[in-house]
Amino acid sequence: MSAIDYARSQHVRFLLELKDFLRIPSISALPEHKSDMVTAAEFLRAELLRIGMENVQLIETEGEPLVYADWLHAAGSPTCLFYGHYDVQPTDPIEEWESPPFEPAEQHGNLYARGASDDKGQLYIHIKALESLLHENSGKLPINVRLLMEGEEEVGGKHVSQFVREHSERLRSDFAVVSDTKMVRADIPSLYVGLRGIVYVEIEVNGPSVDLHSGIYGGNVRNPLMVLAQIISQLKDEKERVLIPGFYDSISDVSVGEKLSWQNIADEVVKALEDQSGVGLFGEEDFTPLERAWSRPTLDVHGIVGGFSGTGTKTVIPAKAVAKISMRIVPGMQPQEVLKQLTDFIHSRRPIGTSIEIREVYSSLPVLIDVQNVFTRSAADALERVFGNQVAFVRSGGSIPIVADFQDCLEIPTLMIGFGLPDDRTHAPNEKLSIDNFFKGIEAIILLLEDLRPSANA
Ligand SMILES: [Zn+2]
């Protein structure tokens, strides 16, 4: 029997096991679920041991445990690092769920439960693909495999990031596979090949040493809120173009192949953006909405704090004002360089009588995967065989920090192969996973690993 036939023969059991996994309420954000996190990690450990993975272990961190396993006996073969997360988002508003979030329910070909799509169901696809391969090849895999699963993705993923930084040698691999994204449409398999990075800062403008009365001091001192507003207004023009010198200078071009692939899906993606925003899209001239979202950098203000904002009035000139600002950056741009450009620009506009502090809160690198590398091509081929349709190479305007870590610390590309669908309602009530995609995902991962076995291409 082939591994694919074996997987097909086990559909009922695979689904029952996924339901068991989904019943564990592993909500990382809520301290009362602390023990459920360990239960979920232990579930994975037991499962990985049972299917024949080696070096299976829980790695303690200051947060939730990491689950690690490997199988490294395919000499001369590449090594794949599978990543997934076993934690889930909270369930509120709970009254909007049509079935309880931790009692998986099958309906209309979907499995409804918190974590079904993000990310327990997708992580389980990897494990069931490995199980099928191990079962049909007398405990062997076509290529070397490592698995790393974390329980803190929904709360920042700080400890997995630290682990990757400190143990790059122990995780040495040739490419990574992350299934934590969505397909553009149910019939278009999608590979993410670009992610924007981010630089998030707080800008603090300090003026008088204490809050002052505007009746006594108004007209004689700088008001930090006013100064902050003036600075913010100089960061971008009314056509959405960022005015920081050098900001756009190092952007890499989008390859022709990638741009071609965008044409087929542009309408779909832009319509989804429009529908959800409730306003017309608007942005930089000479760029399409898709380019603005995926391959152009931008800058946004998220909040301004200072002075008095309660009900009623208070005539205060605040001693300080703070703004939270982020810049989404694209391949070619470097977070530290962008931070320096912003800092220089703001300081050059600082008025006398104020001091300004710019604090980096966090940043992550943009990611770009070569559409032509052997792993991307194998993944595209596997997806096309299983889904019977051409793969879309897409980008995301958001960031996936672990992928940036893999690129930065392990120096490997990540295949972002998502089996979720646009209407999966991840992070919202009634999250679901297409059961068909669960099974197709298993087959695609099997084909990918088999295709990368050196003899397969000899
Ligand atoms: Zn996720």
PDB file of C-alpha atoms in Angstrom, residues 52-335:
ATOM      1  CA  GLY A  52       7.567   6.222  15.535  1.00  0.00           C
ATOM      2  CA  MET A  53       9.263   9.618  15.733  1.00  0.00           C
ATOM      3  CA  GLU A  54      12.487   9.776  17.745  1.00  0.00           C
ATOM      4  CA  ASN A  55      13.987  12.064  20.404  1.00  0.00           C
ATOM      5  CA  VAL A  56      10.449  13.007  21.363  1.00  0.00           C
ATOM      6  CA  GLN A  57      10.563  15.499  24.215  1.00  0.00           C
ATOM      7  CA  LEU A  58       8.887  18.365  25.952  1.00  0.00           C
ATOM      8  CA  ILE A  59      11.302  21.246  26.293  1.00  0.00           C
ATOM      9  CA  GLU A  60      10.522  23.412  29.291  1.00  0.00           C
ATOM     10  CA  THR A  61      10.630  27.186  28.819  1.00  0.00           C
ATOM     11  CA  GLU A  62       9.672  30.017  31.144  1.00  0.00           C
ATOM     12  CA  GLY A  63       6.325  29.868  29.353  1.00  0.00           C
ATOM     13  CA  GLU A  64       4.576  26.857  27.808  1.00  0.00           C
ATOM     14  CA  PRO A  65       6.555  23.732  26.881  1.00  0.00           C
ATOM     15  CA  LEU A  66       7.879  23.218  23.371  1.00  0.00           C
ATOM     16  CA  VAL A  67       7.332  19.813  21.793  1.00  0.00           C
ATOM     17  CA  TYR A  68      10.245  18.475  19.777  1.00  0.00           C
ATOM     18  CA  ALA A  69      10.777  15.270  17.783  1.00  0.00           C
ATOM     19  CA  ASP A  70      12.934  14.170  14.896  1.00  0.00           C
ATOM     20  CA  TRP A  71      13.805  11.327  12.546  1.00  0.00           C
ATOM     21  CA  LEU A  72      17.208  11.779  10.955  1.00  0.00           C
ATOM     22  CA  HIS A  73      18.257   8.536   9.269  1.00  0.00           C
ATOM     23  CA  ALA A  74      17.831   9.504   5.606  1.00  0.00           C
ATOM     24  CA  ALA A  75      21.515  10.060   4.852  1.00  0.00           C
ATOM     25  CA  GLY A  76      22.076  12.392   1.925  1.00  0.00           C
ATOM     26  CA  SER A  77      18.519  13.714   2.066  1.00  0.00           C
ATOM     27  CA  PRO A  78      17.416  17.196   2.953  1.00  0.00           C
ATOM     28  CA  THR A  79      16.011  17.938   6.411  1.00  0.00           C
ATOM     29  CA  CYS A  80      12.565  19.435   6.844  1.00  0.00           C
ATOM     30  CA  LEU A  81      11.586  21.356   9.965  1.00  0.00           C
ATOM     31  CA  PHE A  82       7.842  21.261  10.644  1.00  0.00           C
ATOM     32  CA  TYR A  83       6.499  24.021  12.870  1.00  0.00           C
ATOM     33  CA  GLY A  84       3.037  24.374  14.384  1.00  0.00           C
ATOM     34  CA  HIS A  85       1.353  25.739  17.506  1.00  0.00           C
ATOM     35  CA  TYR A  86      -0.908  23.864  19.888  1.00  0.00           C
ATOM     36  CA  ASP A  87      -2.299  26.903  21.696  1.00  0.00           C
ATOM     37  CA  VAL A  88      -5.550  28.550  20.666  1.00  0.00           C
ATOM     38  CA  GLN A  89      -7.305  31.898  21.031  1.00  0.00           C
ATOM     39  CA  PRO A  90      -9.881  32.530  23.769  1.00  0.00           C
ATOM     40  CA  THR A  91     -13.477  31.730  22.843  1.00  0.00           C
ATOM     41  CA  ASP A  92     -15.397  34.891  23.705  1.00  0.00           C
ATOM     42  CA  PRO A  93     -18.009  35.939  22.814  1.00  0.00           C
ATOM     43  CA  ILE A  94     -19.028  32.424  23.835  1.00  0.00           C
ATOM     44  CA  GLU A  95     -22.765  33.009  23.210  1.00  0.00           C
ATOM     45  CA  GLU A  96     -22.115  33.356  19.484  1.00  0.00           C
ATOM     46  CA  TRP A  97     -20.864  29.786  19.102  1.00  0.00           C
ATOM     47  CA  GLU A  98     -23.420  27.467  17.517  1.00  0.00           C
ATOM     48  CA  SER A  99     -21.759  24.454  19.134  1.00  0.00           C
ATOM     49  CA  PRO A 100     -19.453  24.489  22.168  1.00  0.00           C
ATOM     50  CA  PRO A 101     -15.901  25.500  21.123  1.00  0.00           C
ATOM     51  CA  PHE A 102     -14.246  22.488  22.715  1.00  0.00           C
ATOM     52  CA  GLU A 103     -16.782  19.888  21.593  1.00  0.00           C
ATOM     53  CA  PRO A 104     -15.831  19.424  17.928  1.00  0.00           C
ATOM     54  CA  ALA A 105     -18.923  19.227  15.718  1.00  0.00           C
ATOM     55  CA  GLU A 106     -19.135  18.003  12.122  1.00  0.00           C
ATOM     56  CA  GLN A 107     -21.455  19.884   9.819  1.00  0.00           C
ATOM     57  CA  HIS A 108     -21.579  20.603   6.065  1.00  0.00           C
ATOM     58  CA  GLY A 109     -18.208  18.946   5.549  1.00  0.00           C
ATOM     59  CA  ASN A 110     -16.550  21.087   8.199  1.00  0.00           C
ATOM     60  CA  LEU A 111     -15.229  20.441  11.653  1.00  0.00           C
ATOM     61  CA  TYR A 112     -16.229  23.222  14.044  1.00  0.00           C
ATOM     62  CA  ALA A 113     -14.056  23.854  17.098  1.00  0.00           C
ATOM     63  CA  ARG A 114     -11.648  26.432  18.487  1.00  0.00           C
ATOM     64  CA  GLY A 115      -8.241  25.638  16.968  1.00  0.00           C
ATOM     65  CA  ALA A 116      -9.688  23.532  14.123  1.00  0.00           C
ATOM     66  CA  SER A 117      -7.968  25.738  11.543  1.00  0.00           C
ATOM     67  CA  ASP A 118      -5.578  27.805  13.692  1.00  0.00           C
ATOM     68  CA  ASP A 119      -3.537  25.787  14.211  1.00  0.00           C
ATOM     69  CA  LYS A 120      -4.234  22.401  15.808  1.00  0.00           C
ATOM     70  CA  GLY A 121      -5.990  20.966  12.742  1.00  0.00           C
ATOM     71  CA  GLN A 122      -3.232  22.108  10.404  1.00  0.00           C
ATOM     72  CA  LEU A 123      -0.463  20.948  12.724  1.00  0.00           C
ATOM     73  CA  TYR A 124      -2.173  17.570  12.910  1.00  0.00           C
ATOM     74  CA  ILE A 125      -2.035  17.330   9.115  1.00  0.00           C
ATOM     75  CA  HIS A 126       1.774  17.177   9.401  1.00  0.00           C
ATOM     76  CA  ILE A 127       1.646  14.462  12.050  1.00  0.00           C
ATOM     77  CA  LYS A 128      -0.805  12.284  10.118  1.00  0.00           C
ATOM     78  CA  ALA A 129       1.295  12.610   6.953  1.00  0.00           C
ATOM     79  CA  LEU A 130       4.368  11.484   8.909  1.00  0.00           C
ATOM     80  CA  GLU A 131       2.418   8.628  10.483  1.00  0.00           C
ATOM     81  CA  SER A 132       1.275   7.394   7.045  1.00  0.00           C
ATOM     82  CA  LEU A 133       4.822   7.517   5.670  1.00  0.00           C
ATOM     83  CA  LEU A 134       6.342   5.786   8.703  1.00  0.00           C
ATOM     84  CA  HIS A 135       3.658   3.098   8.644  1.00  0.00           C
ATOM     85  CA  GLU A 136       4.089   2.259   4.976  1.00  0.00           C
ATOM     86  CA  ASN A 137       7.911   2.379   4.923  1.00  0.00           C
ATOM     87  CA  SER A 138       8.717   0.136   7.920  1.00  0.00           C
ATOM     88  CA  GLY A 139       9.364   3.060  10.248  1.00  0.00           C
ATOM     89  CA  LYS A 140      11.367   5.118   7.761  1.00  0.00           C
ATOM     90  CA  LEU A 141      10.757   8.553   6.252  1.00  0.00           C
ATOM     91  CA  PRO A 142      11.768   9.637   2.719  1.00  0.00           C
ATOM     92  CA  ILE A 143      13.801  12.580   4.052  1.00  0.00           C
ATOM     93  CA  ASN A 144      15.003  13.775   7.447  1.00  0.00           C
ATOM     94  CA  VAL A 145      12.397  15.469   9.590  1.00  0.00           C
ATOM     95  CA  ARG A 146      12.319  17.627  12.690  1.00  0.00           C
ATOM     96  CA  LEU A 147       9.171  18.901  14.391  1.00  0.00           C
ATOM     97  CA  LEU A 148       8.954  21.899  16.679  1.00  0.00           C
ATOM     98  CA  MET A 149       5.638  22.858  18.217  1.00  0.00           C
ATOM     99  CA  GLU A 150       4.945  25.699  20.606  1.00  0.00           C
ATOM    100  CA  GLY A 151       2.121  26.757  22.896  1.00  0.00           C
ATOM    101  CA  GLU A 152       2.521  30.528  22.863  1.00  0.00           C
ATOM    102  CA  GLU A 153       1.942  31.616  19.284  1.00  0.00           C
ATOM    103  CA  GLU A 154      -1.265  33.442  20.148  1.00  0.00           C
ATOM    104  CA  VAL A 155       0.484  35.408  22.906  1.00  0.00           C
ATOM    105  CA  GLY A 156       3.622  36.480  21.071  1.00  0.00           C
ATOM    106  CA  GLY A 157       5.724  33.302  20.761  1.00  0.00           C
ATOM    107  CA  LYS A 158       8.584  34.789  22.756  1.00  0.00           C
ATOM    108  CA  HIS A 159      10.071  31.538  24.028  1.00  0.00           C
ATOM    109  CA  VAL A 160      10.084  29.598  20.767  1.00  0.00           C
ATOM    110  CA  SER A 161      11.842  32.552  19.193  1.00  0.00           C
ATOM    111  CA  GLN A 162      14.441  32.535  21.960  1.00  0.00           C
ATOM    112  CA  PHE A 163      14.863  28.764  21.565  1.00  0.00           C
ATOM    113  CA  VAL A 164      15.424  29.062  17.813  1.00  0.00           C
ATOM    114  CA  ARG A 165      17.994  31.813  18.398  1.00  0.00           C
ATOM    115  CA  GLU A 166      19.883  29.832  21.024  1.00  0.00           C
ATOM    116  CA  HIS A 167      19.719  26.387  19.363  1.00  0.00           C
ATOM    117  CA  SER A 168      20.169  27.026  15.683  1.00  0.00           C
ATOM    118  CA  GLU A 169      22.673  24.148  15.450  1.00  0.00           C
ATOM    119  CA  ARG A 170      20.276  21.700  17.125  1.00  0.00           C
ATOM    120  CA  LEU A 171      17.530  22.668  14.674  1.00  0.00           C
ATOM    121  CA  ARG A 172      19.752  22.616  11.587  1.00  0.00           C
ATOM    122  CA  SER A 173      17.509  21.972   8.558  1.00  0.00           C
ATOM    123  CA  ASP A 174      17.289  22.775   4.877  1.00  0.00           C
ATOM    124  CA  PHE A 175      13.780  24.178   4.819  1.00  0.00           C
ATOM    125  CA  ALA A 176      10.801  24.612   7.103  1.00  0.00           C
ATOM    126  CA  VAL A 177       7.108  23.908   6.600  1.00  0.00           C
ATOM    127  CA  VAL A 178       4.494  26.005   8.375  1.00  0.00           C
ATOM    128  CA  SER A 179       0.793  25.329   7.859  1.00  0.00           C
ATOM    129  CA  ASP A 180      -0.841  28.257   9.615  1.00  0.00           C
ATOM    130  CA  THR A 181      -2.193  30.258   6.683  1.00  0.00           C
ATOM    131  CA  LYS A 182      -5.188  30.130   4.349  1.00  0.00           C
ATOM    132  CA  MET A 183      -5.798  29.308   0.724  1.00  0.00           C
ATOM    133  CA  VAL A 184      -6.986  32.200  -1.436  1.00  0.00           C
ATOM    134  CA  ARG A 185     -10.065  30.195  -2.420  1.00  0.00           C
ATOM    135  CA  ALA A 186     -11.281  26.644  -1.813  1.00  0.00           C
ATOM    136  CA  ASP A 187     -10.067  25.549  -5.259  1.00  0.00           C
ATOM    137  CA  ILE A 188      -6.802  27.541  -5.365  1.00  0.00           C
ATOM    138  CA  PRO A 189      -3.967  26.014  -3.346  1.00  0.00           C
ATOM    139  CA  SER A 190      -1.736  28.807  -2.096  1.00  0.00           C
ATOM    140  CA  LEU A 191       1.883  29.211  -1.103  1.00  0.00           C
ATOM    141  CA  TYR A 192       2.898  32.297   0.827  1.00  0.00           C
ATOM    142  CA  VAL A 193       6.208  33.539  -0.489  1.00  0.00           C
ATOM    143  CA  GLY A 194       6.379  37.014   1.006  1.00  0.00           C
ATOM    144  CA  LEU A 195       5.597  38.602   4.356  1.00  0.00           C
ATOM    145  CA  ARG A 196       5.939  42.173   5.453  1.00  0.00           C
ATOM    146  CA  GLY A 197       8.083  42.856   8.476  1.00  0.00           C
ATOM    147  CA  ILE A 198       7.301  45.424  11.124  1.00  0.00           C
ATOM    148  CA  VAL A 199       8.990  48.086  13.207  1.00  0.00           C
ATOM    149  CA  TYR A 200       6.839  49.141  16.150  1.00  0.00           C
ATOM    150  CA  VAL A 201       7.833  52.216  18.150  1.00  0.00           C
ATOM    151  CA  GLU A 202       6.625  54.531  20.871  1.00  0.00           C
ATOM    152  CA  ILE A 203       7.404  58.204  20.440  1.00  0.00           C
ATOM    153  CA  GLU A 204       7.424  60.243  23.617  1.00  0.00           C
ATOM    154  CA  VAL A 205       7.501  64.007  23.529  1.00  0.00           C
ATOM    155  CA  ASN A 206       8.405  65.687  26.814  1.00  0.00           C
ATOM    156  CA  GLY A 207       7.773  69.361  27.504  1.00  0.00           C
ATOM    157  CA  PRO A 208       7.223  71.097  30.851  1.00  0.00           C
ATOM    158  CA  SER A 209       8.391  69.244  33.982  1.00  0.00           C
ATOM    159  CA  VAL A 210       4.799  69.032  35.284  1.00  0.00           C
ATOM    160  CA  ASP A 211       1.310  69.442  33.803  1.00  0.00           C
ATOM    161  CA  LEU A 212       0.625  73.160  33.523  1.00  0.00           C
ATOM    162  CA  HIS A 213      -2.516  75.343  33.580  1.00  0.00           C
ATOM    163  CA  SER A 214      -3.301  76.629  30.096  1.00  0.00           C
ATOM    164  CA  GLY A 215      -4.744  79.836  31.499  1.00  0.00           C
ATOM    165  CA  ILE A 216      -1.390  80.733  33.028  1.00  0.00           C
ATOM    166  CA  TYR A 217       1.062  79.120  30.575  1.00  0.00           C
ATOM    167  CA  GLY A 218      -0.927  78.856  27.347  1.00  0.00           C
ATOM    168  CA  GLY A 219       0.925  80.815  24.657  1.00  0.00           C
ATOM    169  CA  ASN A 220       4.244  80.666  26.512  1.00  0.00           C
ATOM    170  CA  VAL A 221       5.284  76.985  26.380  1.00  0.00           C
ATOM    171  CA  ARG A 222       5.286  74.165  23.855  1.00  0.00           C
ATOM    172  CA  ASN A 223       2.411  71.731  24.242  1.00  0.00           C
ATOM    173  CA  PRO A 224       3.786  68.145  23.810  1.00  0.00           C
ATOM    174  CA  LEU A 225       0.475  66.861  22.375  1.00  0.00           C
ATOM    175  CA  MET A 226       0.550  69.607  19.756  1.00  0.00           C
ATOM    176  CA  VAL A 227       4.205  68.924  18.939  1.00  0.00           C
ATOM    177  CA  LEU A 228       3.475  65.208  18.633  1.00  0.00           C
ATOM    178  CA  ALA A 229       0.542  65.868  16.299  1.00  0.00           C
ATOM    179  CA  GLN A 230       2.713  68.154  14.150  1.00  0.00           C
ATOM    180  CA  ILE A 231       5.444  65.537  13.912  1.00  0.00           C
ATOM    181  CA  ILE A 232       2.996  62.764  13.033  1.00  0.00           C
ATOM    182  CA  SER A 233       1.447  64.925  10.335  1.00  0.00           C
ATOM    183  CA  GLN A 234       4.869  65.249   8.693  1.00  0.00           C
ATOM    184  CA  LEU A 235       5.469  61.487   8.465  1.00  0.00           C
ATOM    185  CA  LYS A 236       3.071  60.930   5.574  1.00  0.00           C
ATOM    186  CA  ASP A 237       1.462  63.134   2.955  1.00  0.00           C
ATOM    187  CA  GLU A 238      -2.230  63.213   2.083  1.00  0.00           C
ATOM    188  CA  LYS A 239      -1.587  60.745  -0.742  1.00  0.00           C
ATOM    189  CA  GLU A 240      -0.362  58.103   1.725  1.00  0.00           C
ATOM    190  CA  ARG A 241       3.292  58.515   0.776  1.00  0.00           C
ATOM    191  CA  VAL A 242       5.749  58.216   3.660  1.00  0.00           C
ATOM    192  CA  LEU A 243       7.969  61.306   3.817  1.00  0.00           C
ATOM    193  CA  ILE A 244      10.896  59.880   5.785  1.00  0.00           C
ATOM    194  CA  PRO A 245      14.020  60.325   3.599  1.00  0.00           C
ATOM    195  CA  GLY A 246      15.346  57.009   2.248  1.00  0.00           C
ATOM    196  CA  PHE A 247      12.250  55.054   3.309  1.00  0.00           C
ATOM    197  CA  TYR A 248      11.575  53.607  -0.142  1.00  0.00           C
ATOM    198  CA  ASP A 249      15.203  53.343  -1.338  1.00  0.00           C
ATOM    199  CA  SER A 250      16.055  49.672  -0.735  1.00  0.00           C
ATOM    200  CA  ILE A 251      12.844  47.867  -1.716  1.00  0.00           C
ATOM    201  CA  SER A 252      13.409  44.701  -3.800  1.00  0.00           C
ATOM    202  CA  ASP A 253      11.469  44.307  -7.026  1.00  0.00           C
ATOM    203  CA  VAL A 254       8.723  41.706  -7.243  1.00  0.00           C
ATOM    204  CA  SER A 255       9.739  38.988  -9.718  1.00  0.00           C
ATOM    205  CA  VAL A 256       7.867  38.707 -12.987  1.00  0.00           C
ATOM    206  CA  GLY A 257       6.741  35.152 -12.182  1.00  0.00           C
ATOM    207  CA  GLU A 258       5.299  36.238  -8.889  1.00  0.00           C
ATOM    208  CA  LYS A 259       3.477  39.220 -10.387  1.00  0.00           C
ATOM    209  CA  LEU A 260       1.986  37.023 -13.093  1.00  0.00           C
ATOM    210  CA  SER A 261       0.598  34.700 -10.455  1.00  0.00           C
ATOM    211  CA  TRP A 262      -1.047  37.667  -8.697  1.00  0.00           C
ATOM    212  CA  GLN A 263      -3.172  38.480 -11.742  1.00  0.00           C
ATOM    213  CA  ASN A 264      -5.358  35.414 -11.295  1.00  0.00           C
ATOM    214  CA  ILE A 265      -6.223  36.196  -7.705  1.00  0.00           C
ATOM    215  CA  ALA A 266      -6.104  39.997  -7.518  1.00  0.00           C
ATOM    216  CA  ASP A 267      -9.869  40.499  -7.867  1.00  0.00           C
ATOM    217  CA  GLU A 268     -10.578  37.884  -5.225  1.00  0.00           C
ATOM    218  CA  VAL A 269      -8.171  39.324  -2.677  1.00  0.00           C
ATOM    219  CA  VAL A 270      -9.065  42.973  -3.290  1.00  0.00           C
ATOM    220  CA  LYS A 271     -12.773  42.263  -3.047  1.00  0.00           C
ATOM    221  CA  ALA A 272     -12.239  40.573   0.323  1.00  0.00           C
ATOM    222  CA  LEU A 273     -10.273  43.626   1.513  1.00  0.00           C
ATOM    223  CA  GLU A 274     -13.036  45.967   0.359  1.00  0.00           C
ATOM    224  CA  ASP A 275     -15.854  43.898   1.831  1.00  0.00           C
ATOM    225  CA  GLN A 276     -14.291  43.748   5.256  1.00  0.00           C
ATOM    226  CA  SER A 277     -13.224  47.393   5.447  1.00  0.00           C
ATOM    227  CA  GLY A 278     -16.601  48.993   4.789  1.00  0.00           C
ATOM    228  CA  VAL A 279     -14.837  51.878   2.989  1.00  0.00           C
ATOM    229  CA  GLY A 280     -13.294  52.327  -0.425  1.00  0.00           C
ATOM    230  CA  LEU A 281      -9.614  51.387  -0.600  1.00  0.00           C
ATOM    231  CA  PHE A 282      -7.207  54.284  -0.874  1.00  0.00           C
ATOM    232  CA  GLY A 283      -3.435  54.472  -1.051  1.00  0.00           C
ATOM    233  CA  GLU A 284      -0.193  55.307  -2.802  1.00  0.00           C
ATOM    234  CA  GLU A 285      -0.662  56.411  -6.406  1.00  0.00           C
ATOM    235  CA  ASP A 286       0.566  54.156  -9.226  1.00  0.00           C
ATOM    236  CA  PHE A 287       0.180  50.982  -7.180  1.00  0.00           C
ATOM    237  CA  THR A 288      -2.693  48.518  -7.169  1.00  0.00           C
ATOM    238  CA  PRO A 289      -4.413  47.679  -3.863  1.00  0.00           C
ATOM    239  CA  LEU A 290      -2.719  44.267  -3.960  1.00  0.00           C
ATOM    240  CA  GLU A 291       0.723  45.825  -4.379  1.00  0.00           C
ATOM    241  CA  ARG A 292       0.012  48.284  -1.561  1.00  0.00           C
ATOM    242  CA  ALA A 293      -0.957  45.413   0.737  1.00  0.00           C
ATOM    243  CA  TRP A 294       1.799  42.974  -0.194  1.00  0.00           C
ATOM    244  CA  SER A 295       4.835  44.685  -1.655  1.00  0.00           C
ATOM    245  CA  ARG A 296       4.788  48.299  -0.486  1.00  0.00           C
ATOM    246  CA  PRO A 297       5.814  49.544   2.953  1.00  0.00           C
ATOM    247  CA  THR A 298       3.589  51.781   5.008  1.00  0.00           C
ATOM    248  CA  LEU A 299       3.304  53.652   8.297  1.00  0.00           C
ATOM    249  CA  ASP A 300       0.390  53.855  10.721  1.00  0.00           C
ATOM    250  CA  VAL A 301      -0.492  55.545  13.984  1.00  0.00           C
ATOM    251  CA  HIS A 302      -2.206  53.201  16.433  1.00  0.00           C
ATOM    252  CA  GLY A 303      -2.826  55.446  19.399  1.00  0.00           C
ATOM    253  CA  ILE A 304      -1.984  58.738  21.053  1.00  0.00           C
ATOM    254  CA  VAL A 305      -1.882  59.111  24.812  1.00  0.00           C
ATOM    255  CA  GLY A 306      -1.527  62.281  26.820  1.00  0.00           C
ATOM    256  CA  GLY A 307      -3.271  65.085  28.683  1.00  0.00           C
ATOM    257  CA  PHE A 308      -6.868  64.731  29.717  1.00  0.00           C
ATOM    258  CA  SER A 309      -9.369  62.515  27.915  1.00  0.00           C
ATOM    259  CA  GLY A 310     -12.018  61.848  30.555  1.00  0.00           C
ATOM    260  CA  THR A 311     -15.533  63.282  30.448  1.00  0.00           C
ATOM    261  CA  GLY A 312     -15.797  66.980  31.081  1.00  0.00           C
ATOM    262  CA  THR A 313     -12.972  69.456  30.722  1.00  0.00           C
ATOM    263  CA  LYS A 314      -9.567  70.112  32.196  1.00  0.00           C
ATOM    264  CA  THR A 315      -7.409  72.904  30.884  1.00  0.00           C
ATOM    265  CA  VAL A 316      -4.100  71.170  31.076  1.00  0.00           C
ATOM    266  CA  ILE A 317      -0.899  71.531  29.062  1.00  0.00           C
ATOM    267  CA  PRO A 318       0.425  68.005  29.501  1.00  0.00           C
ATOM    268  CA  ALA A 319       4.021  67.387  30.523  1.00  0.00           C
ATOM    269  CA  LYS A 320       4.294  64.618  27.950  1.00  0.00           C
ATOM    270  CA  ALA A 321       2.544  62.905  25.072  1.00  0.00           C
ATOM    271  CA  VAL A 322       3.117  59.440  23.585  1.00  0.00           C
ATOM    272  CA  ALA A 323       2.208  57.961  20.202  1.00  0.00           C
ATOM    273  CA  LYS A 324       2.321  54.310  19.162  1.00  0.00           C
ATOM    274  CA  ILE A 325       3.420  53.971  15.556  1.00  0.00           C
ATOM    275  CA  SER A 326       4.362  51.065  13.337  1.00  0.00           C
ATOM    276  CA  MET A 327       5.915  50.714   9.928  1.00  0.00           C
ATOM    277  CA  ARG A 328       5.216  47.648   7.818  1.00  0.00           C
ATOM    278  CA  ILE A 329       8.360  46.965   5.821  1.00  0.00           C
ATOM    279  CA  VAL A 330       8.901  44.867   2.700  1.00  0.00           C
ATOM    280  CA  PRO A 331      11.706  42.645   1.381  1.00  0.00           C
ATOM    281  CA  GLY A 332      14.889  44.661   0.893  1.00  0.00           C
ATOM    282  CA  MET A 333      14.227  46.884   3.922  1.00  0.00           C
ATOM    283  CA  GLN A 334      16.032  46.374   7.252  1.00  0.00           C
ATOM    284  CA  PRO A 335      14.282  47.120  10.554  1.00  0.00           C
TER     285      PRO A 335
END
